[in-house]
Amino acid sequence: MVLTKEINSFLLNKGANIVGFADLRLLGTNFSENFNFGIVIGLKYSKKAILNNKNGNLNQYYKEFNELNKRLDELAISCADFLEDKGYSSSPQLRNQIKVDDNYSSKLPYKTLATLAGLGGIGKCGLLVTKDFGSAIRIIIVLTNAKLDCGKPIETSSCPYTCNICKNICPGNAISGRVWIKGIERDNFYNANSCSESAKMYANEKLGVNDTICGLCISNCPFTRKSLKY
């Protein structure tokens, strides 16, 4: 479909590293009467940020974490404007507008749309794992009523059953080692509360900031290391 290609080219030219398209109707629930499709936009971390973090220096990773979030918001707004100019309705799902519950869950997680778009599966650490960038990527979504050509949903993780690198490196023991498949509850393989609490302590220890930053599972993931070649 021409529109899908136009959106993809527009976002890549704007600096996106990865773009995907998802059919929300596959969720089996009416998330929105107005928006049946979602656009997933991703930006990757630099090799320097990931390597430094792996070696105990969190500064570059934290800097890029904030920079990528800002750039993703800008890309989402630009994408929404692009769609509006073509006569479609859209809703950029900016981070400061996303409501999460006490278990750090939201109504429509970015990662859910990414799996529907075929960009990757969910790793044992609860993060999106992509073919091109491993888990060294941050994403955002834009909802729209524009009909799009969508990717083939991914329903199983690419993580080997025998790999427990992220489980062993996690300072909060948040990772069970179980493998994600479509439909499994997050709490059955990953503890978001333990992750958050340990990441707050890690950020305070390494950076002296009151924030939730760690990324050790990302930096040590074999898929990330393979994609960034280190």
Coordinates of N, CA and C in Angstrom, one line a residue:
M1 N 0.8 -1.2 0.0 CA 0.0 0.0 0.0 C 0.9 1.2 0.0
V2 N 0.5 2.2 -0.8 CA 1.4 3.4 -1.0 C 1.5 4.2 0.3
L3 N 0.5 4.4 1.0 CA 0.6 5.1 2.3 C 1.5 4.6 3.3
T4 N 1.5 3.3 3.4 CA 2.5 2.6 4.3 C 3.9 2.9 3.9
K5 N 4.2 2.8 2.7 CA 5.6 3.1 2.2 C 5.9 4.5 2.4
E6 N 5.0 5.4 2.2 CA 5.2 6.8 2.4 C 5.5 7.1 3.9
I7 N 4.8 6.5 4.8 CA 5.0 6.7 6.2 C 6.4 6.2 6.6
N8 N 6.7 5.0 6.1 CA 8.0 4.4 6.4 C 9.1 5.2 5.9
S9 N 9.1 5.7 4.7 CA 10.1 6.6 4.1 C 10.2 7.9 4.9
F10 N 9.1 8.5 5.2 CA 9.1 9.7 6.0 C 9.8 9.6 7.3
L11 N 9.5 8.5 8.0 CA 10.1 8.4 9.4 C 11.6 8.0 9.3
L12 N 11.9 7.2 8.3 CA 13.4 6.8 8.2 C 14.2 8.1 7.8
N13 N 13.6 8.9 6.9 CA 14.3 10.1 6.5 C 14.4 11.1 7.7
K14 N 13.5 11.0 8.7 CA 13.5 11.8 9.9 C 14.5 11.3 10.9
G15 N 15.0 10.1 10.6 CA 16.1 9.6 11.6 C 15.7 8.3 12.3
A16 N 14.5 7.8 12.1 CA 14.1 6.6 12.8 C 15.0 5.4 12.3
N17 N 15.3 4.5 13.2 CA 16.1 3.4 12.9 C 15.3 2.2 12.5
I18 N 14.0 2.2 13.0 CA 13.2 1.0 12.7 C 11.7 1.5 12.7
V19 N 10.9 1.0 11.8 CA 9.5 1.4 11.7 C 8.7 0.1 11.5
G20 N 7.5 0.0 12.1 CA 6.6 -1.2 11.9 C 5.2 -0.7 12.0
F21 N 4.3 -1.6 11.5 CA 2.9 -1.3 11.3 C 2.1 -2.5 11.9
A22 N 1.2 -2.1 12.8 CA 0.4 -3.2 13.5 C -1.1 -3.0 13.4
D23 N -1.8 -4.1 13.3 CA -3.2 -4.1 13.2 C -3.8 -4.4 14.6
L24 N -4.4 -3.3 15.2 CA -4.9 -3.4 16.6 C -6.0 -4.4 16.7
R25 N -6.7 -4.7 15.6 CA -7.9 -5.5 15.7 C -7.5 -7.0 16.1
L26 N -6.2 -7.3 15.9 CA -5.7 -8.6 16.3 C -5.6 -8.8 17.8
L27 N -5.8 -7.7 18.5 CA -5.8 -7.8 20.0 C -7.1 -8.5 20.5
G28 N -8.1 -8.5 19.7 CA -9.3 -9.1 20.1 C -10.2 -8.3 20.9
T29 N -9.8 -7.1 21.2 CA -10.7 -6.2 22.0 C -10.7 -4.8 21.3
N30 N -11.7 -4.1 21.6 CA -11.9 -2.8 21.0 C -11.1 -1.7 21.8
F31 N -9.8 -1.6 21.5 CA -9.0 -0.6 22.2 C -9.5 0.8 21.9
S32 N -9.9 1.0 20.7 CA -10.4 2.3 20.3 C -11.3 2.2 19.1
E33 N -12.4 2.9 19.2 CA -13.4 2.9 18.0 C -12.8 3.7 16.9
N34 N -11.9 4.6 17.2 CA -11.3 5.5 16.1 C -10.1 5.0 15.5
F35 N -9.3 4.2 16.2 CA -8.0 3.8 15.7 C -7.8 2.2 15.6
N36 N -7.7 1.7 14.4 CA -7.5 0.3 14.3 C -6.1 -0.1 13.9
F37 N -5.2 0.9 13.7 CA -3.8 0.6 13.3 C -2.8 1.4 14.1
G38 N -1.7 0.8 14.3 CA -0.6 1.5 15.0 C 0.7 1.5 14.3
I39 N 1.5 2.6 14.5 CA 2.8 2.7 13.8 C 3.8 2.7 15.0
V40 N 4.8 1.8 14.9 CA 5.8 1.7 15.9 C 7.1 2.3 15.3
I41 N 7.7 3.2 16.1 CA 8.9 3.9 15.7 C 10.0 3.7 16.7
G42 N 11.2 3.3 16.2 CA 12.3 3.0 17.1 C 13.6 3.7 16.8
L43 N 14.3 4.0 17.9 CA 15.6 4.6 17.8 C 16.6 3.7 18.6
K44 N 17.8 3.5 18.1 CA 18.7 2.6 18.8 C 19.7 3.4 19.7
Y45 N 20.2 2.7 20.7 CA 21.3 3.2 21.5 C 22.6 3.1 20.7
S46 N 23.6 3.9 21.0 CA 24.9 3.8 20.4 C 25.7 2.6 21.0
K47 N 26.6 2.2 20.2 CA 27.5 1.1 20.7 C 28.2 1.6 21.9
K48 N 28.7 2.8 21.9 CA 29.4 3.4 23.1 C 28.6 3.3 24.4
A49 N 27.3 3.7 24.3 CA 26.4 3.7 25.4 C 26.3 2.3 26.0
I50 N 26.1 1.3 25.1 CA 25.8 -0.1 25.5 C 27.1 -0.7 26.1
L51 N 28.2 -0.5 25.5 CA 29.5 -1.0 25.9 C 29.9 -0.4 27.3
N52 N 29.8 0.9 27.4 CA 30.1 1.6 28.6 C 29.2 1.1 29.8
N53 N 28.0 0.9 29.5 CA 27.1 0.4 30.6 C 27.4 -1.0 31.0
K54 N 27.8 -1.8 30.0 CA 28.2 -3.2 30.3 C 29.4 -3.2 31.2
N55 N 30.3 -2.2 31.0 CA 31.5 -2.2 31.8 C 31.4 -1.3 33.1
G56 N 30.1 -1.0 33.4 CA 29.9 -0.3 34.7 C 29.8 1.2 34.7
N57 N 29.9 1.8 33.5 CA 29.7 3.3 33.3 C 28.4 3.6 32.7
L58 N 27.5 4.1 33.5 CA 26.1 4.3 33.1 C 25.8 5.7 32.5
N59 N 26.8 6.6 32.5 CA 26.6 8.0 32.1 C 26.1 8.2 30.7
Q60 N 26.8 7.5 29.7 CA 26.4 7.7 28.3 C 25.0 7.1 28.0
Y61 N 24.8 5.9 28.7 CA 23.5 5.3 28.5 C 22.3 6.1 29.0
Y62 N 22.6 6.7 30.2 CA 21.5 7.6 30.8 C 21.3 8.8 29.9
K63 N 22.4 9.4 29.4 CA 22.3 10.6 28.5 C 21.4 10.2 27.3
E64 N 21.7 9.1 26.7 CA 21.0 8.7 25.5 C 19.6 8.3 25.8
F65 N 19.4 7.7 26.9 CA 18.0 7.3 27.4 C 17.1 8.5 27.3
N66 N 17.5 9.6 27.8 CA 16.7 10.9 27.8 C 16.7 11.5 26.4
E67 N 17.8 11.5 25.7 CA 17.8 12.0 24.4 C 16.8 11.2 23.4
L68 N 16.9 9.9 23.5 CA 16.0 9.1 22.6 C 14.6 9.3 23.0
N69 N 14.2 9.4 24.2 CA 12.8 9.6 24.6 C 12.3 10.9 24.0
K70 N 13.2 12.0 24.1 CA 12.8 13.3 23.5 C 12.6 13.2 22.0
R71 N 13.6 12.5 21.3 CA 13.5 12.4 19.9 C 12.3 11.6 19.4
L72 N 12.0 10.5 20.2 CA 10.9 9.7 19.9 C 9.5 10.5 20.0
D73 N 9.4 11.3 21.0 CA 8.2 12.1 21.1 C 8.1 13.0 19.8
E74 N 9.2 13.6 19.4 CA 9.2 14.5 18.2 C 8.9 13.7 17.0
L75 N 9.4 12.5 16.8 CA 9.1 11.7 15.7 C 7.6 11.3 15.7
A76 N 7.1 11.0 16.8 CA 5.6 10.6 16.9 C 4.7 11.8 16.5
I77 N 5.1 12.9 17.0 CA 4.3 14.1 16.7 C 4.4 14.4 15.2
S78 N 5.6 14.3 14.6 CA 5.8 14.5 13.2 C 5.0 13.5 12.3
C79 N 5.0 12.3 12.8 CA 4.2 11.3 12.1 C 2.7 11.6 12.1
A80 N 2.3 12.0 13.3 CA 0.8 12.3 13.4 C 0.5 13.5 12.5
D81 N 1.4 14.5 12.5 CA 1.1 15.7 11.6 C 1.1 15.2 10.1
F82 N 2.0 14.3 9.8 CA 2.0 13.8 8.4 C 0.7 13.1 8.0
L83 N 0.2 12.3 9.0 CA -1.1 11.7 8.7 C -2.3 12.6 8.7
E84 N -2.2 13.6 9.6 CA -3.3 14.6 9.6 C -3.3 15.4 8.3
D85 N -2.1 15.7 7.7 CA -2.1 16.4 6.5 C -2.7 15.6 5.3
K86 N -2.7 14.3 5.5 CA -3.2 13.5 4.4 C -4.7 13.1 4.7
G87 N -5.3 13.7 5.7 CA -6.7 13.6 6.0 C -7.1 12.5 7.0
Y88 N -6.1 11.9 7.7 CA -6.3 10.8 8.6 C -6.3 11.3 10.0
S89 N -7.0 10.7 10.9 CA -6.9 11.0 12.3 C -5.7 10.2 12.9
S90 N -5.1 10.7 14.0 CA -4.0 10.0 14.6 C -3.9 10.4 16.0
S91 N -3.1 9.6 16.8 CA -2.9 10.0 18.2 C -1.5 9.5 18.6
P92 N -0.5 10.4 18.7 CA 0.8 10.0 19.2 C 0.7 9.6 20.7
Q93 N 1.2 8.5 21.0 CA 1.2 8.0 22.4 C 2.4 8.4 23.1
L94 N 2.5 9.7 23.5 CA 3.7 10.3 24.1 C 3.8 9.7 25.6
R95 N 5.1 9.6 26.0 CA 5.4 9.0 27.3 C 4.7 9.7 28.5
N96 N 4.7 11.0 28.4 CA 4.1 11.7 29.6 C 2.6 11.6 29.6
Q97 N 2.0 11.0 28.6 CA 0.5 10.8 28.6 C 0.1 9.4 28.9
I98 N 1.1 8.5 29.0 CA 0.8 7.0 29.2 C 0.6 6.8 30.7
K99 N -0.6 6.2 31.0 CA -0.9 5.9 32.4 C -0.5 4.5 32.7
V100 N 0.2 4.3 33.8 CA 0.6 2.9 34.2 C 0.1 2.6 35.6
D101 N -0.2 1.4 35.9 CA -0.8 1.0 37.2 C 0.3 0.7 38.1
D102 N 0.0 0.2 39.3 CA 1.0 -0.1 40.3 C 1.9 -1.2 40.0
N103 N 1.6 -2.0 38.9 CA 2.4 -3.0 38.5 C 3.2 -2.6 37.2
Y104 N 3.2 -1.4 36.9 CA 3.9 -0.8 35.8 C 3.4 -1.4 34.4
S105 N 2.1 -1.6 34.4 CA 1.4 -2.0 33.2 C 0.6 -0.9 32.6
S106 N 0.5 -0.8 31.3 CA -0.4 0.2 30.7 C -1.5 -0.5 29.8
K107 N -2.4 0.3 29.4 CA -3.5 -0.3 28.6 C -3.1 -0.9 27.3
L108 N -2.1 -0.2 26.7 CA -1.6 -0.7 25.4 C -0.1 -0.5 25.4
P109 N 0.7 -1.5 25.9 CA 2.1 -1.4 25.9 C 2.7 -1.2 24.5
Y110 N 3.7 -0.4 24.4 CA 4.4 -0.2 23.2 C 4.9 -1.5 22.6
K111 N 5.4 -2.3 23.5 CA 6.0 -3.6 23.1 C 5.0 -4.6 22.5
T112 N 3.8 -4.5 22.9 CA 2.7 -5.3 22.4 C 2.5 -5.0 20.9
L113 N 2.5 -3.7 20.6 CA 2.3 -3.3 19.2 C 3.5 -3.7 18.4
A114 N 4.7 -3.6 19.0 CA 5.9 -4.0 18.3 C 5.9 -5.5 17.9
T115 N 5.4 -6.3 18.7 CA 5.3 -7.7 18.4 C 4.3 -8.0 17.3
L116 N 3.1 -7.2 17.4 CA 2.1 -7.3 16.3 C 2.6 -6.8 15.0
A117 N 3.5 -5.8 15.0 CA 4.1 -5.3 13.8 C 5.2 -6.2 13.2
G118 N 5.6 -7.2 14.0 CA 6.6 -8.1 13.5 C 8.0 -7.6 13.7
L119 N 8.2 -6.7 14.6 CA 9.6 -6.1 14.8 C 10.4 -7.0 15.7
G120 N 9.8 -7.8 16.5 CA 10.6 -8.6 17.4 C 9.7 -9.3 18.4
G121 N 10.3 -10.2 19.2 CA 9.6 -10.8 20.3 C 10.0 -10.2 21.6
I122 N 9.4 -10.7 22.7 CA 9.8 -10.2 24.0 C 10.8 -11.2 24.6
G123 N 11.9 -10.6 25.1 CA 12.9 -11.3 25.8 C 12.6 -11.8 27.2
K124 N 13.4 -12.6 27.7 CA 13.2 -13.1 29.1 C 13.2 -11.9 30.1
C125 N 13.8 -10.8 29.7 CA 13.9 -9.6 30.6 C 12.7 -8.7 30.4
G126 N 11.7 -9.1 29.6 CA 10.5 -8.3 29.4 C 10.7 -7.2 28.3
L127 N 11.8 -7.2 27.7 CA 12.1 -6.1 26.7 C 11.8 -6.6 25.3
L128 N 11.6 -5.7 24.4 CA 11.5 -6.0 22.9 C 12.9 -6.4 22.5
V129 N 13.0 -7.5 21.7 CA 14.3 -8.0 21.2 C 14.1 -8.0 19.6
T130 N 14.8 -7.1 19.0 CA 14.7 -7.0 17.5 C 15.9 -7.7 16.8
K131 N 15.7 -8.0 15.5 CA 16.7 -8.7 14.8 C 17.9 -7.8 14.5
D132 N 17.6 -6.5 14.2 CA 18.7 -5.6 13.8 C 19.4 -5.0 15.0
F133 N 18.8 -4.8 16.1 CA 19.4 -4.0 17.2 C 19.3 -4.7 18.5
G134 N 18.9 -6.0 18.5 CA 18.8 -6.7 19.8 C 17.8 -5.9 20.7
S135 N 18.1 -5.7 21.9 CA 17.2 -5.0 22.8 C 17.7 -3.5 23.0
A136 N 18.7 -3.1 22.3 CA 19.3 -1.8 22.4 C 18.5 -0.8 21.6
I137 N 17.2 -0.7 21.9 CA 16.3 0.2 21.2 C 15.2 0.7 22.1
R138 N 14.8 1.9 21.8 CA 13.6 2.5 22.5 C 12.5 2.8 21.4
I139 N 11.3 2.6 21.8 CA 10.2 2.8 20.8 C 9.1 3.7 21.3
I140 N 8.3 4.1 20.4 CA 7.1 4.8 20.7 C 6.0 4.5 19.6
I141 N 4.7 4.7 19.9 CA 3.7 4.4 18.9 C 2.8 5.5 18.6
V142 N 2.2 5.5 17.4 CA 1.2 6.4 16.9 C 0.0 5.6 16.5
L143 N -1.1 5.9 17.0 CA -2.4 5.2 16.6 C -3.1 6.0 15.5
T144 N -3.7 5.4 14.6 CA -4.3 6.0 13.4 C -5.5 5.3 12.9
N145 N -6.4 6.0 12.2 CA -7.5 5.3 11.5 C -7.1 5.0 10.0
A146 N -5.9 5.4 9.6 CA -5.4 5.1 8.3 C -5.2 3.6 8.1
K147 N -5.7 3.0 7.1 CA -5.5 1.5 6.9 C -4.1 1.3 6.3
L148 N -3.4 0.4 7.0 CA -2.0 0.2 6.7 C -1.7 -1.3 6.4
D149 N -0.6 -1.5 5.6 CA -0.1 -2.8 5.4 C 0.7 -3.2 6.7
C150 N 0.4 -4.2 7.3 CA 1.0 -4.5 8.6 C 1.9 -5.7 8.5
G151 N 2.9 -5.8 9.5 CA 3.8 -6.8 9.5 C 3.2 -8.1 10.1
K152 N 3.9 -9.2 10.0 CA 3.4 -10.5 10.5 C 3.8 -10.6 12.0
P153 N 2.7 -10.7 12.8 CA 3.0 -10.7 14.3 C 3.9 -11.9 14.7
I154 N 4.7 -11.5 15.7 CA 5.6 -12.5 16.3 C 5.0 -13.0 17.6
E155 N 5.0 -14.3 17.7 CA 4.2 -14.9 18.8 C 5.1 -15.7 19.8
T156 N 6.4 -15.9 19.5 CA 7.3 -16.6 20.4 C 8.6 -15.8 20.5
S157 N 9.2 -16.0 21.6 CA 10.5 -15.3 21.8 C 11.6 -16.1 21.0
S158 N 12.6 -15.3 20.6 CA 13.8 -15.9 20.0 C 14.9 -16.3 21.0
C159 N 14.6 -16.0 22.3 CA 15.5 -16.4 23.4 C 15.6 -17.9 23.5
P160 N 16.9 -18.4 23.5 CA 17.0 -19.9 23.8 C 16.6 -20.2 25.2
Y161 N 16.0 -21.4 25.4 CA 15.7 -21.8 26.7 C 16.9 -21.9 27.6
T162 N 18.0 -22.2 27.1 CA 19.2 -22.4 27.9 C 20.0 -21.1 28.2
C163 N 19.6 -20.0 27.6 CA 20.3 -18.8 27.9 C 19.7 -18.1 29.1
N164 N 20.6 -17.8 30.1 CA 20.1 -17.1 31.3 C 21.0 -15.9 31.6
I165 N 21.6 -15.4 30.6 CA 22.6 -14.3 30.9 C 21.9 -13.1 31.5
C166 N 20.7 -12.7 31.0 CA 20.0 -11.5 31.6 C 19.5 -11.9 33.0
K167 N 19.1 -13.1 33.2 CA 18.6 -13.5 34.5 C 19.8 -13.4 35.5
N168 N 20.9 -13.9 35.2 CA 22.1 -13.9 36.1 C 22.6 -12.5 36.4
I169 N 22.5 -11.6 35.4 CA 23.1 -10.3 35.5 C 22.2 -9.3 36.3
C170 N 20.9 -9.6 36.3 CA 19.9 -8.7 36.9 C 20.1 -8.5 38.4
P171 N 20.4 -7.2 38.8 CA 20.6 -7.0 40.2 C 19.4 -7.1 41.1
G172 N 18.2 -7.1 40.5 CA 16.9 -7.2 41.2 C 16.3 -8.6 41.2
N173 N 17.0 -9.6 40.6 CA 16.4 -10.9 40.4 C 15.0 -10.9 39.8
A174 N 14.8 -10.0 38.9 CA 13.5 -9.8 38.3 C 13.1 -10.8 37.2
I175 N 14.1 -11.5 36.7 CA 13.9 -12.4 35.5 C 13.9 -13.8 36.0
S176 N 12.8 -14.5 35.6 CA 12.6 -15.9 36.0 C 13.4 -16.9 35.1
G177 N 13.7 -16.5 33.9 CA 14.3 -17.4 32.9 C 13.3 -18.1 32.0
R178 N 12.0 -17.9 32.3 CA 11.0 -18.5 31.5 C 10.9 -17.7 30.1
V179 N 10.5 -18.4 29.1 CA 10.5 -17.8 27.7 C 9.1 -17.3 27.4
W180 N 9.1 -16.1 26.9 CA 7.8 -15.5 26.5 C 7.2 -16.1 25.3
I181 N 5.8 -16.3 25.3 CA 5.0 -16.7 24.2 C 3.8 -15.8 24.2
K182 N 3.2 -15.6 23.1 CA 2.0 -14.8 23.0 C 0.9 -15.3 24.0
G183 N 0.4 -14.3 24.7 CA -0.7 -14.6 25.7 C -0.2 -14.8 27.1
I184 N 1.1 -15.1 27.3 CA 1.5 -15.3 28.7 C 1.5 -14.0 29.5
E185 N 1.1 -14.1 30.7 CA 1.1 -12.9 31.6 C 2.5 -12.5 31.9
R186 N 2.8 -11.2 31.9 CA 4.2 -10.8 32.1 C 4.7 -11.2 33.5
D187 N 3.8 -11.2 34.5 CA 4.2 -11.6 35.8 C 4.7 -13.1 35.9
N188 N 4.3 -13.9 34.9 CA 4.7 -15.3 34.9 C 6.2 -15.5 34.5
F189 N 6.8 -14.4 33.9 CA 8.2 -14.6 33.5 C 9.1 -13.4 33.9
Y190 N 8.5 -12.4 34.4 CA 9.3 -11.2 34.7 C 8.6 -10.3 35.8
N191 N 9.4 -9.8 36.8 CA 8.8 -9.1 37.9 C 9.2 -7.6 37.7
A192 N 8.2 -6.8 37.2 CA 8.4 -5.4 36.9 C 8.7 -4.6 38.1
N193 N 8.1 -4.9 39.3 CA 8.4 -4.2 40.5 C 9.8 -4.4 41.0
S194 N 10.3 -5.6 40.9 CA 11.7 -5.9 41.3 C 12.6 -5.2 40.4
C195 N 12.4 -5.2 39.1 CA 13.2 -4.5 38.2 C 13.3 -3.0 38.5
S196 N 12.1 -2.4 38.7 CA 12.0 -1.0 39.0 C 12.8 -0.6 40.2
E197 N 12.6 -1.3 41.3 CA 13.2 -1.0 42.6 C 14.7 -1.1 42.5
S198 N 15.2 -2.2 41.8 CA 16.7 -2.3 41.7 C 17.3 -1.3 40.8
A199 N 16.5 -0.9 39.7 CA 17.0 0.1 38.8 C 17.2 1.4 39.5
K200 N 16.3 1.7 40.4 CA 16.3 3.0 41.1 C 17.6 3.0 42.0
M201 N 17.9 1.9 42.7 CA 19.0 1.8 43.5 C 20.3 1.9 42.7
Y202 N 20.3 1.2 41.5 CA 21.4 1.2 40.6 C 21.7 2.6 40.1
A203 N 20.7 3.3 39.7 CA 20.9 4.7 39.2 C 21.4 5.6 40.3
N204 N 20.9 5.4 41.5 CA 21.4 6.3 42.6 C 22.9 6.0 42.9
E205 N 23.2 4.7 42.8 CA 24.6 4.3 43.1 C 25.6 4.8 42.1
K206 N 25.2 4.6 40.8 CA 26.1 4.9 39.7 C 26.1 6.4 39.3
L207 N 24.9 7.1 39.4 CA 24.7 8.4 38.9 C 24.4 9.4 39.9
G208 N 23.9 9.0 41.1 CA 23.4 9.9 42.1 C 22.1 10.6 41.7
V209 N 21.3 9.9 40.9 CA 20.0 10.5 40.4 C 18.9 9.6 40.9
N210 N 17.7 10.3 41.1 CA 16.5 9.6 41.5 C 15.7 9.3 40.3
D211 N 16.2 8.2 39.6 CA 15.5 7.8 38.4 C 15.6 6.3 38.3
T212 N 14.9 5.7 37.3 CA 14.8 4.2 37.1 C 15.7 3.9 35.9
I213 N 16.9 3.6 36.1 CA 17.9 3.4 35.0 C 18.8 2.2 35.4
C214 N 18.9 1.3 34.5 CA 19.9 0.2 34.7 C 20.4 -0.3 33.3
G215 N 19.6 -1.1 32.6 CA 20.0 -1.5 31.3 C 21.1 -2.6 31.2
L216 N 21.4 -3.3 32.3 CA 22.4 -4.3 32.3 C 21.9 -5.5 31.4
C217 N 20.6 -5.8 31.5 CA 20.1 -6.9 30.6 C 20.3 -6.6 29.2
I218 N 20.1 -5.3 28.8 CA 20.2 -4.9 27.4 C 21.7 -5.0 27.0
S219 N 22.6 -4.5 27.8 CA 24.0 -4.5 27.5 C 24.7 -5.8 27.4
N220 N 24.1 -6.8 28.1 CA 24.7 -8.1 28.2 C 23.9 -9.1 27.3
C221 N 22.9 -8.7 26.7 CA 22.1 -9.6 25.8 C 22.9 -10.1 24.6
P222 N 22.9 -11.4 24.3 CA 23.7 -11.8 23.1 C 23.1 -11.3 21.8
F223 N 21.8 -11.0 21.8 CA 21.3 -10.4 20.5 C 21.7 -9.0 20.4
T224 N 21.8 -8.3 21.5 CA 22.4 -6.9 21.4 C 23.8 -6.9 21.0
R225 N 24.6 -7.8 21.6 CA 26.0 -7.9 21.3 C 26.3 -8.3 19.9
K226 N 25.5 -9.2 19.4 CA 25.6 -9.6 18.0 C 25.3 -8.5 17.0
S227 N 24.2 -7.7 17.3 CA 23.8 -6.6 16.4 C 24.8 -5.5 16.4
L228 N 25.4 -5.2 17.6 CA 26.3 -4.1 17.7 C 27.8 -4.5 17.5
K229 N 27.9 -5.8 17.3 CA 29.3 -6.4 17.0 C 30.3 -6.1 18.1
Y230 N 30.1 -6.6 19.3 CA 31.1 -6.4 20.3 C 31.1 -7.7 21.2

